[in-house]
Coordinates of C-alpha atoms in Angstrom, one line a residue:
X42 CA -47.9 -32.3 57.4
X43 CA -47.1 -30.3 60.5
X44 CA -47.8 -26.7 61.1
X45 CA -45.1 -24.1 60.6
X46 CA -43.9 -22.4 63.8
X47 CA -42.6 -18.9 64.4
X48 CA -39.0 -20.3 64.4
X49 CA -39.3 -21.9 60.9
X50 CA -37.5 -20.2 58.0
X51 CA -39.6 -20.7 54.9
X52 CA -38.2 -20.3 51.4
X53 CA -39.4 -20.6 47.8
X54 CA -38.2 -23.9 46.2
X55 CA -36.2 -24.0 43.1
X56 CA -38.4 -23.0 40.1
X57 CA -41.0 -21.1 42.1
X58 CA -41.2 -17.4 41.5
X59 CA -43.3 -14.4 42.6
X60 CA -44.2 -12.2 39.7
X61 CA -46.7 -9.4 39.0
X62 CA -48.9 -10.3 36.0
X63 CA -49.9 -7.1 34.2
X64 CA -52.6 -8.9 32.2
X65 CA -54.3 -10.2 35.3
X66 CA -53.3 -7.1 37.3
X67 CA -52.3 -9.3 40.3
X68 CA -49.3 -11.1 41.8
X69 CA -48.9 -14.7 40.8
X70 CA -46.9 -17.4 42.5
X71 CA -45.5 -19.4 39.5
X72 CA -44.4 -23.0 39.9
X73 CA -43.6 -25.6 37.3
X74 CA -46.9 -26.2 35.5
X75 CA -48.9 -24.4 38.1
X76 CA -49.8 -20.8 39.0
X77 CA -51.5 -19.3 42.0
X78 CA -53.1 -15.8 42.1
X79 CA -52.3 -13.9 45.2
X80 CA -54.1 -10.9 46.7
X81 CA -52.1 -7.9 47.8
X82 CA -51.8 -9.1 51.4
X83 CA -50.7 -12.6 50.5
X84 CA -48.1 -11.1 48.0
X85 CA -46.7 -8.9 50.8
X86 CA -46.2 -12.1 52.9
X87 CA -44.6 -14.1 50.1
X88 CA -42.3 -11.2 49.2
X89 CA -40.8 -11.6 52.7
X90 CA -40.2 -15.3 52.2
X91 CA -36.5 -15.3 51.4
X92 CA -35.0 -18.3 53.1
X93 CA -33.4 -15.9 55.7
X94 CA -36.3 -14.6 57.7
X95 CA -38.2 -16.8 60.2
X96 CA -42.0 -16.8 60.2
X97 CA -41.7 -14.8 63.5
X98 CA -39.5 -12.1 61.8
X99 CA -42.0 -11.9 58.9
X100 CA -44.8 -11.4 61.3
X101 CA -42.9 -8.7 63.1
X102 CA -42.3 -6.8 59.9
X103 CA -46.0 -7.1 58.8
X104 CA -47.2 -6.0 62.3
X105 CA -45.1 -2.9 62.0
X106 CA -46.1 -2.3 58.4
X107 CA -49.8 -2.6 59.0
X108 CA -50.0 -1.4 62.6
X109 CA -51.6 -4.6 63.8
X110 CA -50.9 -6.9 66.8
X111 CA -48.3 -9.5 66.0
X112 CA -50.5 -12.2 67.6
X113 CA -53.3 -11.5 65.1
X114 CA -51.0 -11.5 62.2
X115 CA -49.1 -14.6 63.2
X116 CA -52.2 -16.9 63.1
X117 CA -53.1 -15.7 59.6
X118 CA -49.6 -15.8 58.2
X119 CA -49.0 -19.4 59.5
X120 CA -52.3 -20.5 58.1
X121 CA -51.5 -19.1 54.7
X122 CA -47.9 -20.4 54.7
X123 CA -49.1 -23.8 55.8
X124 CA -51.5 -23.9 52.8
X125 CA -48.6 -23.0 50.4
X126 CA -46.4 -25.6 52.1
X127 CA -49.1 -28.2 51.4
X128 CA -49.2 -27.1 47.8
X129 CA -45.4 -27.4 47.7
X130 CA -44.8 -23.9 46.6
X131 CA -42.8 -23.0 49.8
X132 CA -40.6 -25.2 51.8
X133 CA -39.0 -24.9 55.3

C-alpha cells in the first residue's frame, strides 16, 4: 500500500467511530469487531479526519495548535495515518 501524501483527504470508513471511553479513560477508535486505543495526540489527529480536510490541512492546524514546525508534524501524521490506513480504519 502506498504512503499518503499531503494532498490526500482521509476519512473514517462507514462503521468506524472515534469515542472517549470513560472506563479506560482514553480515546478509542472503534471499528466492527476491533478497537484501537489512542493517546491524546493521536486522538487530536483523528478528530480532524473528516473527509473534507487534506493531510496537509490537518498538519497546518496541528502545527498552529502545538506551535511546532509543519515539516516535523507532517512526517509523524503521515506515518500514523499510514498505519491506520493499513489497519483499514481510515480510507483515502
